[in-house]
Short mmCIF file of C-alpha atoms and ligand atoms in Angstrom, two decimals:
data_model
loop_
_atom_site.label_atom_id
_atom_site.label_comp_id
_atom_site.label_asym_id
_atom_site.label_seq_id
_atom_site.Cartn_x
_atom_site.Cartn_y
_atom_site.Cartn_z
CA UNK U 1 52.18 -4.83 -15.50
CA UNK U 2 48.55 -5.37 -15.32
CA UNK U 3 47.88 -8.91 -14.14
CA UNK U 4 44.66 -9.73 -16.60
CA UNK U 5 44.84 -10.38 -20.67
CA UNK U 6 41.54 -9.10 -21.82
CA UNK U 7 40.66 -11.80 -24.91
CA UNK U 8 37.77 -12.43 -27.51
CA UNK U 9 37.04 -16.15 -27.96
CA UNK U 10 34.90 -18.17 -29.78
CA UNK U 11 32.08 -19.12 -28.20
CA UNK U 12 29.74 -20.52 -30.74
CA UNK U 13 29.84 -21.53 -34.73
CA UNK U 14 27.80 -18.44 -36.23
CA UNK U 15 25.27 -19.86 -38.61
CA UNK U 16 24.59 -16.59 -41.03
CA UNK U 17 25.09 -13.18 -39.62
CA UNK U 18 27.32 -12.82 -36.69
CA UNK U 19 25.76 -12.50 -32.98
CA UNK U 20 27.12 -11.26 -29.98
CA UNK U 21 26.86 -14.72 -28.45
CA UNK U 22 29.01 -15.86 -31.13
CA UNK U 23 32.00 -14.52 -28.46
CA UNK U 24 32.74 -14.86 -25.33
CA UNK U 25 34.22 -12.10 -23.46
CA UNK U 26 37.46 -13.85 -21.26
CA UNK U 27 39.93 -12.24 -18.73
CA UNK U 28 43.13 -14.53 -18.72
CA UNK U 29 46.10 -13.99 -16.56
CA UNK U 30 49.23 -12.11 -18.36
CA UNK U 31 52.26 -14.62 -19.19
CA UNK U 32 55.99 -13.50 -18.65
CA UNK U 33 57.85 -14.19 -21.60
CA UNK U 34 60.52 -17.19 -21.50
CA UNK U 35 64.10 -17.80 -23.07
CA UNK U 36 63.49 -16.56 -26.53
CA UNK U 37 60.16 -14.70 -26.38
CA UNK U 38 59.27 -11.45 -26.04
CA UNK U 39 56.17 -9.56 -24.41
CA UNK U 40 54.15 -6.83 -25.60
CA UNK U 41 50.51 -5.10 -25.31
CA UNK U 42 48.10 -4.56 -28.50
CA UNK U 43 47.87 -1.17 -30.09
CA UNK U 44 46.32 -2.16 -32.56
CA UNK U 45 44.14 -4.86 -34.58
CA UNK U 46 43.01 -5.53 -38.22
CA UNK U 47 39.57 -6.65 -38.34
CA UNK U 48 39.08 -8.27 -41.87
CA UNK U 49 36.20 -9.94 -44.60
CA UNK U 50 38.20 -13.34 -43.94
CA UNK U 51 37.55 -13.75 -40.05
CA UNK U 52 34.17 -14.10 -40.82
CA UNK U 53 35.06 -17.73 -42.75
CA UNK U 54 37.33 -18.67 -40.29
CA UNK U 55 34.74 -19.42 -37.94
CA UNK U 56 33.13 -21.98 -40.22
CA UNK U 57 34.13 -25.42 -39.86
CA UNK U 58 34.83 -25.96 -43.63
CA UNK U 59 37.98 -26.83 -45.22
CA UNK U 60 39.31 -23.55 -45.93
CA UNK U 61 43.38 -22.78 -46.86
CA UNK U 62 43.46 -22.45 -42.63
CA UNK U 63 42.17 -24.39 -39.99
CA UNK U 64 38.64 -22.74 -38.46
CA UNK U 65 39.05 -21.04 -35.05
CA UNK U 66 38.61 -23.51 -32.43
CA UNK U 67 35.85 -23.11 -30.05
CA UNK U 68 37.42 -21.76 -26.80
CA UNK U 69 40.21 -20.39 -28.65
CA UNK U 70 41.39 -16.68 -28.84
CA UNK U 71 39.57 -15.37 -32.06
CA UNK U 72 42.82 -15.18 -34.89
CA UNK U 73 43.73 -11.65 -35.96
CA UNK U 74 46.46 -9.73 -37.29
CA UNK U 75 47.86 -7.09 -35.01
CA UNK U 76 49.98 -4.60 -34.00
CA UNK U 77 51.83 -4.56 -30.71
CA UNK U 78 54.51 -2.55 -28.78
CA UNK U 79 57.30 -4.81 -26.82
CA UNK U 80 57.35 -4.05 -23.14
CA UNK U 81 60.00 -6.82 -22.23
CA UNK U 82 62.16 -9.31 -24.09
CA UNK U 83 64.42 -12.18 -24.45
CA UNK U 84 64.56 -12.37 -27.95
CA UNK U 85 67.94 -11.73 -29.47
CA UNK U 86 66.21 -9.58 -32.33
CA UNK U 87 63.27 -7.78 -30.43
CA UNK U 88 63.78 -4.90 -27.93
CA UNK U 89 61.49 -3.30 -25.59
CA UNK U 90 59.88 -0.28 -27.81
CA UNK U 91 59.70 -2.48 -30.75
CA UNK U 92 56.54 -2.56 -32.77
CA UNK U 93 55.67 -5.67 -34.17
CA UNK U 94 52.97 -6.95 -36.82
CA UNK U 95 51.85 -10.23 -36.47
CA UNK U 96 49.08 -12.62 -35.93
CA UNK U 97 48.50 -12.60 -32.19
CA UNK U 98 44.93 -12.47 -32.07
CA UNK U 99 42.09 -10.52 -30.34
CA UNK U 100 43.93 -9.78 -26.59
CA UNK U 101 45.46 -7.05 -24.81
CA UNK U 102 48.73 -8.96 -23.85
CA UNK U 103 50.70 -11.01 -26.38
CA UNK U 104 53.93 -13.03 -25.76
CA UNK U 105 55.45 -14.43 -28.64
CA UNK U 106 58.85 -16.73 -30.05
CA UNK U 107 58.50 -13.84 -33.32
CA UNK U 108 57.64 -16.63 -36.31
CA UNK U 109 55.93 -14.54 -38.61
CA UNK U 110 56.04 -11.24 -37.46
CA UNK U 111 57.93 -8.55 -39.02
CA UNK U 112 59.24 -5.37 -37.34
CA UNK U 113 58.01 -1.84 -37.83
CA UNK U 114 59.24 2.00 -38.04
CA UNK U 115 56.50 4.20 -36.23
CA UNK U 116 58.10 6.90 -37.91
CA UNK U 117 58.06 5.80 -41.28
CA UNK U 118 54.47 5.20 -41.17
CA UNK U 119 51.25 5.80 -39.19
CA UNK U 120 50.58 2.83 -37.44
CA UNK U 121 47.37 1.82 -38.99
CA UNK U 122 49.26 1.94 -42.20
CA UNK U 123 51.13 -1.23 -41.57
CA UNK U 124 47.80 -3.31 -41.29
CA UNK U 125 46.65 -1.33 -44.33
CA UNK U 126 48.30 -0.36 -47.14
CA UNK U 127 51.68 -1.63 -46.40
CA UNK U 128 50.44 -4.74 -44.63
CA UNK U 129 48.38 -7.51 -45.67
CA UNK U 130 45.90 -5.60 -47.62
CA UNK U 131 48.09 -3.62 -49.49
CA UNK U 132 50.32 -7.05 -50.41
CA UNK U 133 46.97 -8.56 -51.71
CA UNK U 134 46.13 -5.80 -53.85
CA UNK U 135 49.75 -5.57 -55.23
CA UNK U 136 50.17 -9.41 -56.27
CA UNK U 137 46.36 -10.17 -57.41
CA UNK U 138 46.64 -7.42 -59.42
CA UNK U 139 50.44 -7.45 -60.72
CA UNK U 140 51.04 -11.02 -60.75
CA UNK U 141 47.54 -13.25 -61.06
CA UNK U 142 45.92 -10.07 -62.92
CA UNK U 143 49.10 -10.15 -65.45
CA UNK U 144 48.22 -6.20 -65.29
CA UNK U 145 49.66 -4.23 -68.80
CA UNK U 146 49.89 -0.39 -69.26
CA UNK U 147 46.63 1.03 -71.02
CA UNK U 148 44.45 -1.75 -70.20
CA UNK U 149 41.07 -1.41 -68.21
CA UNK U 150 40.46 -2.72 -64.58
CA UNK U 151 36.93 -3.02 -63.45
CA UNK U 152 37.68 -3.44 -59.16
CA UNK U 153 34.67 -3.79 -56.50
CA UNK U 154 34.51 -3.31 -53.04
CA UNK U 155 36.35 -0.52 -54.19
CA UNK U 156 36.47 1.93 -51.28
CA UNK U 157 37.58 -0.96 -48.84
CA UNK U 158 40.90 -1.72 -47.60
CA UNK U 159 42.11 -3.73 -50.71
CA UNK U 160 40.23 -2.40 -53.41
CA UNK U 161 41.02 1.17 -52.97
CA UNK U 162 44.90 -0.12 -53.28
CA UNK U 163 43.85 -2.05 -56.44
CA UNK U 164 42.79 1.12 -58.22
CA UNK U 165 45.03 3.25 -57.02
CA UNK U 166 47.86 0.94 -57.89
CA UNK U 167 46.54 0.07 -61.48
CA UNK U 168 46.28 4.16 -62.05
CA UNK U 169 50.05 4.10 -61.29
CA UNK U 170 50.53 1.85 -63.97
CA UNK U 171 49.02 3.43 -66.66
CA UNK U 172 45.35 1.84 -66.61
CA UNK U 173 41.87 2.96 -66.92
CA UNK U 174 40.17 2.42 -63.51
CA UNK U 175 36.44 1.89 -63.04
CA UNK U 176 35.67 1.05 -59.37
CA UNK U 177 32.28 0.07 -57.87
CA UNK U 178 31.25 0.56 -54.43
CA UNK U 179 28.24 1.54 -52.12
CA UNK U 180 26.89 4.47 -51.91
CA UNK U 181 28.12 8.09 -53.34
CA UNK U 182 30.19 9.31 -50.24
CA UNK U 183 32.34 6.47 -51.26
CA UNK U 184 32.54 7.27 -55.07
CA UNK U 185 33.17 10.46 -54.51
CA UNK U 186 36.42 9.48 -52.65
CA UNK U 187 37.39 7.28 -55.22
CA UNK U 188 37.05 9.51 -58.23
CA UNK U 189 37.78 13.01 -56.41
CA UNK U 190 40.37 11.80 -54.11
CA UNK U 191 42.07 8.54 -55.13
CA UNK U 192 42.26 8.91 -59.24
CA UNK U 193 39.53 6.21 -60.28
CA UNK U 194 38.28 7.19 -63.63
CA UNK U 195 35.13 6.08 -62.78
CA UNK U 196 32.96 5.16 -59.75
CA UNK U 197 29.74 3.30 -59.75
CA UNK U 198 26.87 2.61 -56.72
CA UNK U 199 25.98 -0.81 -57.36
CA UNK U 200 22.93 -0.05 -55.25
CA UNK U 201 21.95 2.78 -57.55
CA UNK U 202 19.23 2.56 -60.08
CA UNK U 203 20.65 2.12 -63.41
CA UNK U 204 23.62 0.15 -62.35
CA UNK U 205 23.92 -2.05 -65.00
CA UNK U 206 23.39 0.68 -67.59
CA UNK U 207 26.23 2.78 -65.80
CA UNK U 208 28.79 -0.11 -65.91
CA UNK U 209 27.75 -1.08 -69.07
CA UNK U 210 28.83 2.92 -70.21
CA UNK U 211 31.86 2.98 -67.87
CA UNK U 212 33.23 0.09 -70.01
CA UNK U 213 32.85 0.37 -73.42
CA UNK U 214 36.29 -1.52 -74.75
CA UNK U 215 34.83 -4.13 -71.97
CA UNK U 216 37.06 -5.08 -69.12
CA UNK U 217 40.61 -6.30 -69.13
CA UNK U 218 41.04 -7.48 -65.27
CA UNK U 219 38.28 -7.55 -63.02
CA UNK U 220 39.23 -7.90 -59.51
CA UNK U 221 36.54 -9.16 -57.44
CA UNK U 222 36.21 -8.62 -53.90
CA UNK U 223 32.42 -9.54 -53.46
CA UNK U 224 31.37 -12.12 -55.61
CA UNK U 225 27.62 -12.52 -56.03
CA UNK U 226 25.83 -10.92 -58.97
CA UNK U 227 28.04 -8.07 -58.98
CA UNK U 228 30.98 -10.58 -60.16
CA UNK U 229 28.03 -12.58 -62.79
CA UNK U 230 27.64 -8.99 -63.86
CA UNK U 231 31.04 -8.67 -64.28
CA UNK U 232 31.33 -11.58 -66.72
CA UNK U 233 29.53 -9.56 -68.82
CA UNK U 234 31.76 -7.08 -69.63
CA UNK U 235 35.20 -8.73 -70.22
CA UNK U 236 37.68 -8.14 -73.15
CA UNK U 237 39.33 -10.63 -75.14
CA UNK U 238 42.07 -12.42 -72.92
CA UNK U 239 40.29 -11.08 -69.72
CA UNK U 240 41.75 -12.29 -66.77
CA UNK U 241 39.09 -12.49 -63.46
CA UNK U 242 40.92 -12.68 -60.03
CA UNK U 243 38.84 -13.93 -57.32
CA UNK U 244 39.88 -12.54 -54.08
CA UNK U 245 37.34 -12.55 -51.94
CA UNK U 246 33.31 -12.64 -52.00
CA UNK U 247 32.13 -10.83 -49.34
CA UNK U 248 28.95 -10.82 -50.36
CA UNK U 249 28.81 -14.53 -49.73
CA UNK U 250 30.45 -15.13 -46.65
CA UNK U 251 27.18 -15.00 -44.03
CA UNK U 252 25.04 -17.31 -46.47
CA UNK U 253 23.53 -20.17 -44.79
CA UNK U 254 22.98 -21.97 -47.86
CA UNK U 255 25.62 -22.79 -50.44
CA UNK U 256 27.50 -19.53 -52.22
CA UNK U 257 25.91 -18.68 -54.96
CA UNK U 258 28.03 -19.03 -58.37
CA UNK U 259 28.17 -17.12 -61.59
CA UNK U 260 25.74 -18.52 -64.08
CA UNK U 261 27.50 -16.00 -66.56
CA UNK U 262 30.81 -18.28 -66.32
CA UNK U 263 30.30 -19.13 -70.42
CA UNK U 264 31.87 -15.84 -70.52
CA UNK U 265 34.91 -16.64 -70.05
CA UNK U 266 35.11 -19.44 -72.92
CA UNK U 267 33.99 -16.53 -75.92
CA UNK U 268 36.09 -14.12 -74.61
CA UNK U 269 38.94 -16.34 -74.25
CA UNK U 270 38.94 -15.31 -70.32
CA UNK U 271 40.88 -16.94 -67.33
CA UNK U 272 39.20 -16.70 -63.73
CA UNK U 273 41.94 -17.25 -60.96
CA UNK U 274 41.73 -17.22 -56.89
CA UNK U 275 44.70 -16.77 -55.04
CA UNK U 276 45.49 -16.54 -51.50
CA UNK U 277 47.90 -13.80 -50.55
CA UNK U 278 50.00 -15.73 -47.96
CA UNK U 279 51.82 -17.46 -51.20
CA UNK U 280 53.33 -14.40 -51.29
CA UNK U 281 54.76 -13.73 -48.21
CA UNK U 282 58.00 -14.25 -49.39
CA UNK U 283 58.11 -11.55 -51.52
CA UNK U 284 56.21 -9.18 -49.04
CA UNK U 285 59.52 -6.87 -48.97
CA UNK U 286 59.28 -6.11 -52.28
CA UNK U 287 55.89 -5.22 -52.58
CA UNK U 288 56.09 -3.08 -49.17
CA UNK U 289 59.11 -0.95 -50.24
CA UNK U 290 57.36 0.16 -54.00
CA UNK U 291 53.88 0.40 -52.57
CA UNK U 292 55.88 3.20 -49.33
CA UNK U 293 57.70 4.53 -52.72
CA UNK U 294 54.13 5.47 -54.29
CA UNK U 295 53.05 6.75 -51.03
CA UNK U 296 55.99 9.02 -50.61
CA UNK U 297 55.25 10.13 -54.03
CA UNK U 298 52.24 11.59 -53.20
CA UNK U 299 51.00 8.63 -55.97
CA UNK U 300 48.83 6.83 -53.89
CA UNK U 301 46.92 7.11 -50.89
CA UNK U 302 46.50 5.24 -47.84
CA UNK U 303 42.97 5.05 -46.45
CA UNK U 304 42.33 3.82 -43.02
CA UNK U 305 39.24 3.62 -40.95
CA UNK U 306 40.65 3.79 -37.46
CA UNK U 307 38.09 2.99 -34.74
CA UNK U 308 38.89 3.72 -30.94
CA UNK U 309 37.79 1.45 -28.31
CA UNK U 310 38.70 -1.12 -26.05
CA UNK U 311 39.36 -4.98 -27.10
CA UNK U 312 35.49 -5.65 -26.20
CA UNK U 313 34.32 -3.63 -29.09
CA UNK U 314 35.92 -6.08 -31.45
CA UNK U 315 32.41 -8.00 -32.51
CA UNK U 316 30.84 -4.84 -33.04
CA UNK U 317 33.71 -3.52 -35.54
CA UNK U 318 34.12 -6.32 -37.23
CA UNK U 319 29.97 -6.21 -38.46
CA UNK U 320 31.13 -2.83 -39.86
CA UNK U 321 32.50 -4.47 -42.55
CA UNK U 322 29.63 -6.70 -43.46
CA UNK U 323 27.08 -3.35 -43.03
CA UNK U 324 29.94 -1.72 -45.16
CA UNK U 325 30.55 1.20 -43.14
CA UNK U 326 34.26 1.49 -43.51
CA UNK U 327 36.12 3.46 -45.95
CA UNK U 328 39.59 2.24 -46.64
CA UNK U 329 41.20 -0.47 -43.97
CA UNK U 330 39.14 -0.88 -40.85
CA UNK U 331 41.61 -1.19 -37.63
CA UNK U 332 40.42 -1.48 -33.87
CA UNK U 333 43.06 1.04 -32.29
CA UNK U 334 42.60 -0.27 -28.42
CA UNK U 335 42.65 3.24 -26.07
P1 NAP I 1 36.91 -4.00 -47.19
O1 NAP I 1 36.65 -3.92 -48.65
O2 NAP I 1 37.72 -2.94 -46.55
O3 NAP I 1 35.54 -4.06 -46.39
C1 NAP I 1 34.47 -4.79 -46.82
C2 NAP I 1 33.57 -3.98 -47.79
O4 NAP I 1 32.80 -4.91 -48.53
C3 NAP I 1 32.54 -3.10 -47.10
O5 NAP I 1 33.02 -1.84 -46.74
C4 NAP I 1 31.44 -3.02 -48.15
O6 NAP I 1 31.67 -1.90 -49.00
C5 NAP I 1 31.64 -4.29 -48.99
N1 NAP I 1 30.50 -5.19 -48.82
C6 NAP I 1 30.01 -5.70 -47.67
N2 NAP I 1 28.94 -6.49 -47.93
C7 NAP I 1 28.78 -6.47 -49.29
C8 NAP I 1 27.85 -7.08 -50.19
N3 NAP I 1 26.87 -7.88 -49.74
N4 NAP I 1 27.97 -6.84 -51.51
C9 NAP I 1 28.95 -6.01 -51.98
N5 NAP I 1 29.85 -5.42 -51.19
C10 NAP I 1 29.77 -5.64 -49.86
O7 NAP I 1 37.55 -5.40 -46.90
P2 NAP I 1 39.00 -5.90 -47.39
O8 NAP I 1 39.78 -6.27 -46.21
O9 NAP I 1 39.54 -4.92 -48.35
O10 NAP I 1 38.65 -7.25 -48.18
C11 NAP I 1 38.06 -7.18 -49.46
C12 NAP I 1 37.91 -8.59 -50.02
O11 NAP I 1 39.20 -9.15 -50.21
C13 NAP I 1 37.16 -9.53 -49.09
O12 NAP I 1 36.35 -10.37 -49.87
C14 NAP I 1 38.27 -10.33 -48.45
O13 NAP I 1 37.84 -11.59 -48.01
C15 NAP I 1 39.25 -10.42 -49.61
N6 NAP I 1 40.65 -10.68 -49.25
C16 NAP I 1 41.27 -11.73 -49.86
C17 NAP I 1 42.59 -11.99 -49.63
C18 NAP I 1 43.24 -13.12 -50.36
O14 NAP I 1 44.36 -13.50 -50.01
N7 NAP I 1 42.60 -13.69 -51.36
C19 NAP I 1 43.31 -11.19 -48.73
C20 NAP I 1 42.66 -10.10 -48.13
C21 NAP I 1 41.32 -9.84 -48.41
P3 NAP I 1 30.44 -1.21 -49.82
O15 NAP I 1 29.93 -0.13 -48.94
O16 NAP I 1 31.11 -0.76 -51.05
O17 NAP I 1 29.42 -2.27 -50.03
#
């Protein structure tokens, strides 16, 4: 066993964009596990929108990430040694263990894995975390009904490619936006989106306009800004809005900015809802078996953006997402 624990910490709040000097680069020494822990190296982490407000010291539905402290992440590990009485050596594991080579864990809140089942990046994608938000904003705070319209954005990212692709299954009419026409293409050639618009094309607003006709039944908003006041625009009758996330928002120095259009939602009788997926996590199961159902189906696709490098390239992968140059789930897979 190697005797140093390669870790990303915190070293500074980020005001705005993120910097490299934002992290500190730490070697730690690797911990044996005790009675009732087990041991096992990172193959794996899912770099997400969210870790970008977890830095801020804000009240937020966690705590912020303590200066000093590992940076929080979601992971994937393999078990090298144990003393748990459910974990094994060979075991992969999901789980929030943060940005390190070397974890050693008691197993609260992680759930076990089948490599064969699934590729691995799949479990931090589609069938992890991701793919649970997309199911339950969608199904459950969307109140999603056969034949209606869903107007997604971010839509080529890790949850909003699941959002379309799971409202297609169900019968919907699927317009997506997202940047750029590479990632259009993918979701109208590829992942069965009806329609795909470049909300940094000319003519945007015309296009979405055109794209939605009937206006919008659920829009599922992963960006916020004036793509979600734009949004307002559009809705149907009994529209429901589902704020998950506002990426567009989350390296503002200044306050977010808010949707003027929000008188929307009184004439069209409209509800606008946030949720936060860990609410679910009880129902996780559920969601994971249908969602590897529609896979095996050939019904939906999962898309992940699988980056090799070592556990120092973390900063630099996680801007990706903020430049938007993944497609599907971004994952860090450590070599
Ligand atoms: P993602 O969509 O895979 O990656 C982020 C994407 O956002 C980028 O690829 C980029 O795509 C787009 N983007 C970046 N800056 C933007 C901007 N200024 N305006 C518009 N789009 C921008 O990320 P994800 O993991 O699936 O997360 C999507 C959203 O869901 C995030 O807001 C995240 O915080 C939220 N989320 C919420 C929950 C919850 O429980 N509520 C759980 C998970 C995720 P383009 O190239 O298309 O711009």
């Amino acid at each position: 066993m190697p005797d140093t624990n390669r870790q990303i910490r915190l070293a500074a709040r980020p005001t705005g964009e993120l910097q490299p000097s934002d992290w500190e680069h730490a070697d730690a020494p690797v911990t044996e596990p005790g009675e009732g822990q087990f041991a096992g190296v990172t193959k794996m982490i899912s770099l997400d929108p969210a870790m970008r407000g977890w830095l801020d010291d804000r009240p937020s539905y966690v705590p912020p990430v303590g200066l000093g402290e590992v940076m929080r992440a979601g992971s994937l590990i393999e078990i090298t040694e144990s003393n748990h009485p459910k974990y094994a050596a060979g075991d992969h594991v999901v789980g929030a263990f943060g940005v390190q080579e070397h974890v050693v864990s008691d197993g609260k809140g992680c759930v076990k894995v089948d490599p064969d089942a699934a590729p691995l990046a799949t479990y931090l994608g589609a069938l992890g975390m991701p793919g649970m938000t997309a199911y339950f904003g969608l199904l459950d705070v969307g109140a999603l009904k056969e034949g209606e319209t869903v107007l997604v954005s971010g839509a080529a990212g890790a949850v909003g490619s699941m959002v379309g692709q799971i409202a297609t299954v169900k019968g919907c009419r699927v317009v997506g936006i997202a940047g750029g026409p590479g990632k259009c293409a993918l979701l109208t050639d590829e992942l069965g989106f009806d329609v795909a618009l470049d909300y940094r094309s000319d003519g945007f607003k015309k296009a979405l306009r055109d794209a939605t006709p009937d206006g919008v039944d659920v829009y599922f908003d992963n960006v916020g800004g004036d793509i979600l006041d734009l949004a307002l625009t559009r809705l149907a009758m009994k529209a429901r809005v589902v704020i998950c996330g506002a990426i567009s928002q989350y390296n503002t120095e200044t306050r977010h900015q808010g949707p003027s259009n929000y008188m929307a939602l009184l004439v069209r009788r409209a509800r606008m809802e946030g949720f936060v997926v860990f609410d679910y996590a009880r129902r996780y199961a559920e969601a994971a078996q249908e969602i590897a159902g529609w896979i095996a189906e050939g019904k939906i696709k999962a898309q992940e953006h699988v980056v090799q490098g070592s556990i120092d390239d973390f900063p630099d992968t996680l801007q990706m997402l903020f430049r938007g140059e993944n497609v599907g789930k971004l994952v860090l897979e450590l070599a």
